[in-house]
Amino acid sequence: MADTISQIRAAFHRKSYLFFLGPSLIIMGSLTLYPMVYGIKLSLTRYNLVRPWIPKTFVGLKNFTDFFSDEYLVKSLWVTFKFAMGTVALQVFIGLLVALVLHQILKKTSLLRFMVLLPMLIVPVVTGIIWRLILNDTYGVLNWIIQWLGIAPQLWLGPDLALITVIIVETWAWLPFSILLFSLGLSSIPEQYYEAAAIDGAGPWRTFFTITLPNLRWTLFIVLVFKFSDALKAFDTIYTLTGGGPGIATRALALYVQNRGFTDFEIGYAMALSILVLTISFIIIGPFISRLDKQYE
Amino acid sequence: MKSALQLFLVSVICFLTTVPVWAEDKPFAGTELTILMIAGHDVGLKTRLPEFEQKTGIKVNIITVSMPDLYAKLGTEFATGGNSYDVTEMMWAAAQGYARGGNLYELDQFMTKYHVDTKSYSSVYVDNHMIQFPQKEGSPVICLPHQADLQILAYRADLFENDQYKAEFKKSYGYELAPPASYPEFIDMAKFFTRDLNGDGENDLFGTVVMGKNFPSLVGDITSYIRGMGGNWLDKNNHPVIDSKESIAGIQLYYDLFDKEKVTPKGAATYSWGEEVADFQNGRIAMMQIWPGAVVALEDKQASKVAGKIKYSIVPGKAPTVGGWAVAIPKTAKKPEASFIFMNWLTSEKIALSRAQETGFSTATQALYDDPVMLEKFSYLPAVKASLPYGKGWPQIGEFTSIWQIGAQEISRIFSGELSVEESAKNMQKQLDRLMTDGGYY
C-alpha cells in the first residue's frame, strides 16, 4: 500500500509539469491553434456566406492557385509594396531626424516629447476620419490654407495623390513610435563616445555615421521589423480615409482580404489570402527576427 | 368582518377572471425585440414606440447601422445561425437572396391571422410581387414594405425660375429653361449652370453631381442612366448585358458628366451619397438625381442652405430605379409572432402615414400618393407619383448584392483613370457571367 502511494506520488511529481502547463496549453490551443487549423481548413473550401445555395465544398489548393489569375490581388500587392516602402522609409528617416533633434536640443523638455507621441495615441479609425475632413477638397482646412497662400486647391484623395496622401497620414500617425524607439536607442549610447570623437576632431556628420548610426543599428532593425509588419497589415487608416479608392488605387492587401471576406463574403478565398499575408510577413520579417535573436544570444 | 371577507373574495375573483383577459390582450407582454435598421430609417419612431409598447407589452430596441454594416451583420448572422435580431430591414432584392438561402421567415400564417391588407402598401411593390419569394403570384410573403424609393430629379427652383437665367438659357440654347425631359437637355442645363459665381477663377456652382467611389450607391445612381440609354445589368433571362452597346452608352454618359462635360465637382471621383448630399445642401449643385429618402436632408432648414428652394421632377432618362427597403423576420428569430406584430404595426397605414406627415420620410404606404394634403405638403411626392409608371426594379435575384459589388468596383475604376468605359464593361460582363453561372441560372 505504502509502495503504491509512493509510486503515485512519484508519478505525480514526474508529470507535475502537466498540471502547471495544462491551463496555458488549453488556452493557447483553443485561442490560437484551433482558429489557425480552422482557418487552414476554410482556405481549402469554396464557401460563400451570402449565397448559401452554392454548397460549401472542399476545393483543395484551388484558392491558392487562383492567386495567379487574380489581377486584383496583384494590384493590391503592388499597392502594399509602395505603401510599405513609403511609410517605412519616411518613418525611419523622419523618426530618426526628430529623435536626434529631441535628443540634442530638447533633452529635458518632456512635455514636448509627450506631445510628439500624441498622434500615436489616437485610435487609427479616428485618425482616418479626422484627416478625411482635413483633406476634403471642398470643405477641408488644408485646401483652405493653401488657397490662402495662393496655391490651387488639390484633390488630396483623388486618383493622382491618394496613395501619397495615405502614406503621409500613416506616417503622421505612427511616426511617434519610431521617434520613441530611436530616442531610447540614442539614450543608450555612452556620452564618452561623443566626447572622444570631439577630442579627435570629428565633425557632426562623421560623428553621426561612425558613432550614432552603428550604435543604433539594432534599434533600426526593430523599427524596420515593426514597421514592415504594420505596413503589410495596414487596414484601418486606409479604410476610413479612402476605403481603398479611388477605384482600387489604395486597396492594400489587408483591405483586399477584408473586401473578399466581408463584402463579397467569399470566406474560403479570403482565408487563403490571409494565409498569403501571413506567409509574406514571415518571409520578409523572419530574417530580421532571426538576426535579432542571434544578436541577443 | 363578514363584509370585509366578501369584499376580499370578490376582489380575488375579479383579479383571477381579468388576468386571462389581460394576458389575451398582450400575449407577448415582456418580450423584447431587437430591430436592425439603416441609419435614418428610424425617424419618427422614437415618439411612437411607447404607444406600441404600452399596447402590446413588447419592448422594442432599434439598432441603426450603415448599409455596408447592415449587410456585413446579416451575412455573419445568417451564416452562423445567430439570433441577434428579431426584425431586420433590407433592400428588396437582398430579401430575395436571403429567402433563397432559407434565412427568412414565411409570413403567410401571420398575414392571415392579423388580416393584413396588402392594398395599403405602395402598389409598385405588391403588384410586382416584390414582397414574395419566388417573385411571382402565389408565392409565400417574406417581407413587408417599409420605405419606398423611386429615383427622382431634385433641381434648384430658385435657379430654374430666375428670370435672368431663363433669358440667358433661351438665348444660348434656343428653348425654355425647365426641368430636363431628356439627357441632351439635361447636359445642356448642366453645362449652363456650371459657373464661377464669385469670380475667383474656380467653378462654385455645378450643373449636376455624380459619384465615383467604390461603394454600392454608385450602382444605385448609375443604373437609371444605363437603363435610360436602353441598357441594363441583366436581360429578362438573367444573362448579363452590361457590355451591350446601350449599357456602355449609359455608363459613358454618366462618366462624361464628370470627365468630358466637367459639369460636376472635381472631387466627384471620390464621392458617395454623403458628399453629393453635402454639396447640394451647400448650394453647389443645380440638379441631382436622388432617392426620396434624401429629401429629409435636402429640406432640413438647419443643415441645408437650399431648403425650401428645391423642386422635383422625373429623371431625364425616364427610367427611374425602384429601390426601397423592406422589413423581414430572420428564420432564427426567437418570437416570430411578436416580431410580426411589430412589423405589421411599423408598416401599417396609420403609422406609415403619420411618420411621413411628420418627417417627410418616404414610407411605403399607398395612401401617401393618394392624399392631396400630403401631395401638397411634400413637394417631392408628385414627382414620385409621376415616376411610378416608369419605375424599374433591381434584378430580383439572390446575386443582387454581388452585382452591386462588382459594378461599384469596376465603374469606380473608370473614375480613378485605371480603366476605359469599355474595359470596365468587359470586366463586369466577365464577372457577372461567372456569378450567374455559379448561381445555376444557365
Short mmCIF file of N, CA and C in Angstrom, two decimals, chain B residues 184-291:
data_model
loop_
_atom_site.label_atom_id
_atom_site.label_comp_id
_atom_site.label_asym_id
_atom_site.label_seq_id
_atom_site.Cartn_x
_atom_site.Cartn_y
_atom_site.Cartn_z
N PRO B 184 -30.03 64.93 -73.51
CA PRO B 184 -29.41 66.10 -74.15
C PRO B 184 -29.79 67.42 -73.45
N GLU B 185 -31.06 67.53 -73.05
CA GLU B 185 -31.48 68.74 -72.33
C GLU B 185 -30.78 68.81 -70.97
N PHE B 186 -30.67 67.67 -70.33
CA PHE B 186 -30.02 67.60 -69.02
C PHE B 186 -28.57 68.10 -69.13
N ILE B 187 -27.88 67.66 -70.18
CA ILE B 187 -26.48 68.07 -70.36
C ILE B 187 -26.40 69.57 -70.67
N ASP B 188 -27.31 70.05 -71.52
CA ASP B 188 -27.34 71.50 -71.82
C ASP B 188 -27.47 72.30 -70.53
N MET B 189 -28.42 71.90 -69.71
CA MET B 189 -28.69 72.67 -68.48
C MET B 189 -27.56 72.54 -67.48
N ALA B 190 -26.98 71.34 -67.43
CA ALA B 190 -25.85 71.14 -66.51
C ALA B 190 -24.68 72.03 -66.94
N LYS B 191 -24.45 72.11 -68.25
CA LYS B 191 -23.36 72.97 -68.74
C LYS B 191 -23.68 74.46 -68.44
N PHE B 192 -24.93 74.80 -68.64
CA PHE B 192 -25.34 76.19 -68.44
C PHE B 192 -25.12 76.65 -66.99
N PHE B 193 -25.45 75.77 -66.06
CA PHE B 193 -25.36 76.18 -64.66
C PHE B 193 -23.96 76.05 -64.07
N THR B 194 -23.08 75.32 -64.74
CA THR B 194 -21.72 75.17 -64.20
C THR B 194 -20.98 76.48 -64.41
N ARG B 195 -20.70 77.18 -63.35
CA ARG B 195 -20.11 78.52 -63.48
C ARG B 195 -19.41 78.99 -62.21
N ASP B 196 -18.60 80.01 -62.42
CA ASP B 196 -17.87 80.64 -61.32
C ASP B 196 -18.69 81.83 -60.84
N LEU B 197 -19.31 81.68 -59.69
CA LEU B 197 -20.21 82.74 -59.22
C LEU B 197 -19.48 83.88 -58.52
N ASN B 198 -18.35 83.55 -57.87
CA ASN B 198 -17.69 84.62 -57.10
C ASN B 198 -16.44 85.19 -57.77
N GLY B 199 -16.20 84.75 -59.00
CA GLY B 199 -15.12 85.36 -59.79
C GLY B 199 -13.71 85.02 -59.32
N ASP B 200 -13.56 83.88 -58.60
CA ASP B 200 -12.20 83.52 -58.14
C ASP B 200 -11.49 82.58 -59.12
N GLY B 201 -12.09 82.38 -60.27
CA GLY B 201 -11.45 81.53 -61.27
C GLY B 201 -11.78 80.06 -61.13
N GLU B 202 -12.51 79.70 -60.07
CA GLU B 202 -12.90 78.29 -59.85
C GLU B 202 -14.43 78.19 -59.92
N ASN B 203 -14.93 77.15 -60.58
CA ASN B 203 -16.37 76.96 -60.58
C ASN B 203 -16.87 76.66 -59.17
N ASP B 204 -17.94 77.34 -58.76
CA ASP B 204 -18.50 77.03 -57.46
C ASP B 204 -19.96 76.61 -57.54
N LEU B 205 -20.52 76.65 -58.76
CA LEU B 205 -21.84 76.06 -58.98
C LEU B 205 -21.69 75.05 -60.11
N PHE B 206 -22.23 73.86 -59.89
CA PHE B 206 -22.11 72.80 -60.88
C PHE B 206 -23.49 72.35 -61.34
N GLY B 207 -23.54 71.97 -62.62
CA GLY B 207 -24.82 71.56 -63.18
C GLY B 207 -25.41 70.36 -62.49
N THR B 208 -24.56 69.40 -62.20
CA THR B 208 -25.05 68.20 -61.51
C THR B 208 -23.92 67.57 -60.72
N VAL B 209 -24.15 66.38 -60.22
CA VAL B 209 -23.12 65.67 -59.45
C VAL B 209 -23.26 64.17 -59.69
N VAL B 210 -22.14 63.50 -59.76
CA VAL B 210 -22.15 62.03 -59.86
C VAL B 210 -21.26 61.49 -58.75
N MET B 211 -21.24 60.20 -58.58
CA MET B 211 -20.38 59.63 -57.53
C MET B 211 -19.48 58.56 -58.13
N GLY B 212 -18.17 58.64 -57.83
CA GLY B 212 -17.23 57.70 -58.42
C GLY B 212 -16.60 56.77 -57.41
N LYS B 213 -17.06 56.83 -56.16
CA LYS B 213 -16.45 56.00 -55.12
C LYS B 213 -16.89 54.54 -55.24
N ASN B 214 -15.97 53.65 -54.97
CA ASN B 214 -16.26 52.22 -54.97
C ASN B 214 -17.18 51.89 -53.79
N PHE B 215 -18.45 52.08 -54.01
CA PHE B 215 -19.45 51.92 -52.95
C PHE B 215 -20.77 51.55 -53.64
N PRO B 216 -21.57 50.67 -53.05
CA PRO B 216 -22.78 50.21 -53.74
C PRO B 216 -23.68 51.33 -54.25
N SER B 217 -23.70 52.50 -53.58
CA SER B 217 -24.56 53.60 -54.03
C SER B 217 -24.26 53.99 -55.47
N LEU B 218 -23.03 53.80 -55.90
CA LEU B 218 -22.66 54.15 -57.27
C LEU B 218 -23.53 53.39 -58.27
N VAL B 219 -23.74 52.11 -58.00
CA VAL B 219 -24.57 51.30 -58.89
C VAL B 219 -26.01 51.80 -58.84
N GLY B 220 -26.45 52.16 -57.63
CA GLY B 220 -27.79 52.70 -57.48
C GLY B 220 -27.97 53.95 -58.32
N ASP B 221 -26.95 54.77 -58.38
CA ASP B 221 -27.05 56.04 -59.09
C ASP B 221 -26.97 55.87 -60.60
N ILE B 222 -26.06 55.02 -61.05
CA ILE B 222 -25.79 54.94 -62.49
C ILE B 222 -26.84 54.11 -63.25
N THR B 223 -27.54 53.25 -62.52
CA THR B 223 -28.44 52.32 -63.21
C THR B 223 -29.53 53.02 -64.03
N SER B 224 -30.03 54.15 -63.54
CA SER B 224 -31.08 54.84 -64.32
C SER B 224 -30.49 55.41 -65.61
N TYR B 225 -29.21 55.77 -65.59
CA TYR B 225 -28.56 56.26 -66.82
C TYR B 225 -28.40 55.10 -67.81
N ILE B 226 -27.97 53.95 -67.27
CA ILE B 226 -27.79 52.77 -68.14
C ILE B 226 -29.13 52.38 -68.77
N ARG B 227 -30.16 52.34 -67.93
CA ARG B 227 -31.49 51.95 -68.43
C ARG B 227 -32.08 53.05 -69.32
N GLY B 228 -31.78 54.29 -68.98
CA GLY B 228 -32.27 55.41 -69.78
C GLY B 228 -31.73 55.39 -71.20
N MET B 229 -30.57 54.77 -71.36
CA MET B 229 -29.98 54.65 -72.70
C MET B 229 -30.32 53.30 -73.33
N GLY B 230 -31.20 52.56 -72.69
CA GLY B 230 -31.67 51.29 -73.25
C GLY B 230 -30.89 50.07 -72.79
N GLY B 231 -29.92 50.26 -71.90
CA GLY B 231 -29.11 49.13 -71.43
C GLY B 231 -29.65 48.54 -70.14
N ASN B 232 -28.92 47.60 -69.58
CA ASN B 232 -29.32 47.00 -68.30
C ASN B 232 -28.15 46.15 -67.77
N TRP B 233 -28.32 45.64 -66.57
CA TRP B 233 -27.33 44.73 -66.00
C TRP B 233 -27.55 43.31 -66.52
N LEU B 234 -28.80 42.89 -66.44
CA LEU B 234 -29.15 41.53 -66.89
C LEU B 234 -30.34 41.64 -67.84
N ASP B 235 -30.47 40.69 -68.77
CA ASP B 235 -31.68 40.68 -69.59
C ASP B 235 -32.76 39.89 -68.85
N LYS B 236 -33.91 39.69 -69.50
CA LYS B 236 -35.02 39.05 -68.78
C LYS B 236 -34.74 37.59 -68.45
N ASN B 237 -33.73 37.00 -69.12
CA ASN B 237 -33.35 35.62 -68.81
C ASN B 237 -32.16 35.55 -67.85
N ASN B 238 -31.86 36.69 -67.24
CA ASN B 238 -30.76 36.79 -66.28
C ASN B 238 -29.38 36.61 -66.90
N HIS B 239 -29.26 36.90 -68.18
CA HIS B 239 -27.93 36.90 -68.82
C HIS B 239 -27.36 38.32 -68.70
N PRO B 240 -26.10 38.45 -68.31
CA PRO B 240 -25.52 39.80 -68.21
C PRO B 240 -25.49 40.49 -69.57
N VAL B 241 -25.85 41.78 -69.58
CA VAL B 241 -25.81 42.55 -70.84
C VAL B 241 -25.15 43.91 -70.58
N ILE B 242 -24.29 43.94 -69.60
CA ILE B 242 -23.68 45.22 -69.23
C ILE B 242 -22.64 45.66 -70.26
N ASP B 243 -22.19 44.75 -71.12
CA ASP B 243 -21.24 45.18 -72.16
C ASP B 243 -21.95 45.45 -73.49
N SER B 244 -23.29 45.53 -73.45
CA SER B 244 -24.02 45.84 -74.69
C SER B 244 -23.77 47.32 -75.06
N LYS B 245 -24.02 47.62 -76.32
CA LYS B 245 -23.80 48.99 -76.81
C LYS B 245 -24.59 50.01 -75.96
N GLU B 246 -25.82 49.64 -75.64
CA GLU B 246 -26.71 50.55 -74.90
C GLU B 246 -26.20 50.77 -73.46
N SER B 247 -25.78 49.66 -72.84
CA SER B 247 -25.30 49.78 -71.45
C SER B 247 -24.04 50.63 -71.41
N ILE B 248 -23.15 50.38 -72.36
CA ILE B 248 -21.91 51.16 -72.41
C ILE B 248 -22.23 52.64 -72.63
N ALA B 249 -23.24 52.92 -73.46
CA ALA B 249 -23.63 54.32 -73.70
C ALA B 249 -24.09 54.98 -72.40
N GLY B 250 -24.80 54.23 -71.57
CA GLY B 250 -25.28 54.76 -70.29
C GLY B 250 -24.12 55.05 -69.34
N ILE B 251 -23.16 54.12 -69.28
CA ILE B 251 -22.00 54.33 -68.40
C ILE B 251 -21.19 55.53 -68.91
N GLN B 252 -21.04 55.58 -70.23
CA GLN B 252 -20.26 56.67 -70.84
C GLN B 252 -20.92 58.03 -70.53
N LEU B 253 -22.24 58.06 -70.64
CA LEU B 253 -22.98 59.30 -70.36
C LEU B 253 -22.70 59.77 -68.93
N TYR B 254 -22.76 58.85 -68.00
CA TYR B 254 -22.55 59.17 -66.58
C TYR B 254 -21.13 59.70 -66.36
N TYR B 255 -20.16 58.99 -66.97
CA TYR B 255 -18.76 59.38 -66.78
C TYR B 255 -18.45 60.69 -67.50
N ASP B 256 -19.09 60.89 -68.67
CA ASP B 256 -18.85 62.14 -69.42
C ASP B 256 -19.25 63.37 -68.62
N LEU B 257 -20.26 63.25 -67.81
CA LEU B 257 -20.68 64.40 -67.00
C LEU B 257 -19.51 64.88 -66.14
N PHE B 258 -18.72 63.92 -65.69
CA PHE B 258 -17.56 64.23 -64.83
C PHE B 258 -16.34 64.60 -65.67
N ASP B 259 -16.05 63.77 -66.67
CA ASP B 259 -14.76 63.88 -67.36
C ASP B 259 -14.79 64.81 -68.58
N LYS B 260 -15.77 64.61 -69.45
CA LYS B 260 -15.79 65.37 -70.70
C LYS B 260 -16.51 66.72 -70.52
N GLU B 261 -17.72 66.66 -69.98
CA GLU B 261 -18.50 67.90 -69.85
C GLU B 261 -18.06 68.74 -68.66
N LYS B 262 -17.46 68.10 -67.70
CA LYS B 262 -16.98 68.76 -66.47
C LYS B 262 -18.08 69.61 -65.80
N VAL B 263 -19.24 68.99 -65.67
CA VAL B 263 -20.36 69.69 -65.04
C VAL B 263 -20.60 69.21 -63.61
N THR B 264 -19.63 68.48 -63.07
CA THR B 264 -19.72 68.00 -61.68
C THR B 264 -18.50 68.52 -60.92
N PRO B 265 -18.54 68.52 -59.60
CA PRO B 265 -17.35 68.93 -58.85
C PRO B 265 -16.16 68.02 -59.20
N LYS B 266 -14.96 68.58 -59.11
CA LYS B 266 -13.76 67.81 -59.48
C LYS B 266 -13.58 66.59 -58.59
N GLY B 267 -14.00 66.73 -57.34
CA GLY B 267 -13.79 65.63 -56.40
C GLY B 267 -14.77 64.48 -56.55
N ALA B 268 -15.67 64.56 -57.54
CA ALA B 268 -16.72 63.54 -57.66
C ALA B 268 -16.17 62.13 -57.82
N ALA B 269 -14.93 61.99 -58.26
CA ALA B 269 -14.33 60.66 -58.39
C ALA B 269 -14.28 59.94 -57.05
N THR B 270 -14.31 60.71 -55.97
CA THR B 270 -14.24 60.10 -54.63
C THR B 270 -15.57 60.24 -53.89
N TYR B 271 -16.59 60.68 -54.58
CA TYR B 271 -17.88 60.95 -53.91
C TYR B 271 -18.72 59.68 -53.74
N SER B 272 -19.49 59.73 -52.65
CA SER B 272 -20.59 58.79 -52.49
C SER B 272 -21.80 59.64 -52.08
N TRP B 273 -22.82 59.03 -51.50
CA TRP B 273 -24.03 59.78 -51.15
C TRP B 273 -23.77 60.98 -50.25
N GLY B 274 -22.96 60.76 -49.22
CA GLY B 274 -22.72 61.80 -48.22
C GLY B 274 -22.20 63.07 -48.86
N GLU B 275 -21.22 62.93 -49.74
CA GLU B 275 -20.60 64.09 -50.37
C GLU B 275 -21.58 64.76 -51.34
N GLU B 276 -22.33 63.94 -52.07
CA GLU B 276 -23.31 64.50 -53.02
C GLU B 276 -24.34 65.36 -52.28
N VAL B 277 -24.88 64.77 -51.22
CA VAL B 277 -25.92 65.48 -50.46
C VAL B 277 -25.34 66.76 -49.84
N ALA B 278 -24.11 66.66 -49.29
CA ALA B 278 -23.48 67.84 -48.67
C ALA B 278 -23.31 68.95 -49.70
N ASP B 279 -22.87 68.61 -50.91
CA ASP B 279 -22.69 69.63 -51.95
C ASP B 279 -24.02 70.27 -52.33
N PHE B 280 -25.05 69.46 -52.43
CA PHE B 280 -26.36 70.02 -52.79
C PHE B 280 -26.87 70.92 -51.66
N GLN B 281 -26.70 70.45 -50.43
CA GLN B 281 -27.14 71.25 -49.28
C GLN B 281 -26.43 72.60 -49.24
N ASN B 282 -25.18 72.61 -49.70
CA ASN B 282 -24.39 73.84 -49.66
C ASN B 282 -24.58 74.72 -50.90
N GLY B 283 -25.54 74.36 -51.72
CA GLY B 283 -25.88 75.20 -52.86
C GLY B 283 -24.89 75.13 -54.01
N ARG B 284 -24.11 74.05 -54.08
CA ARG B 284 -23.11 73.94 -55.16
C ARG B 284 -23.63 73.19 -56.39
N ILE B 285 -24.84 72.63 -56.27
CA ILE B 285 -25.35 71.77 -57.35
C ILE B 285 -26.71 72.29 -57.82
N ALA B 286 -26.92 72.31 -59.13
CA ALA B 286 -28.20 72.78 -59.66
C ALA B 286 -29.22 71.66 -59.80
N MET B 287 -28.76 70.48 -60.21
CA MET B 287 -29.69 69.34 -60.39
C MET B 287 -29.00 68.08 -59.87
N MET B 288 -29.77 67.22 -59.26
CA MET B 288 -29.18 65.99 -58.73
C MET B 288 -30.22 64.87 -58.70
N GLN B 289 -29.83 63.73 -59.19
CA GLN B 289 -30.71 62.56 -59.12
C GLN B 289 -30.68 62.05 -57.69
N ILE B 290 -31.84 61.90 -57.08
CA ILE B 290 -31.85 61.46 -55.67
C ILE B 290 -32.87 60.34 -55.46
N TRP B 291 -32.71 59.69 -54.32
CA TRP B 291 -33.76 58.82 -53.80
C TRP B 291 -34.58 59.67 -52.84
#
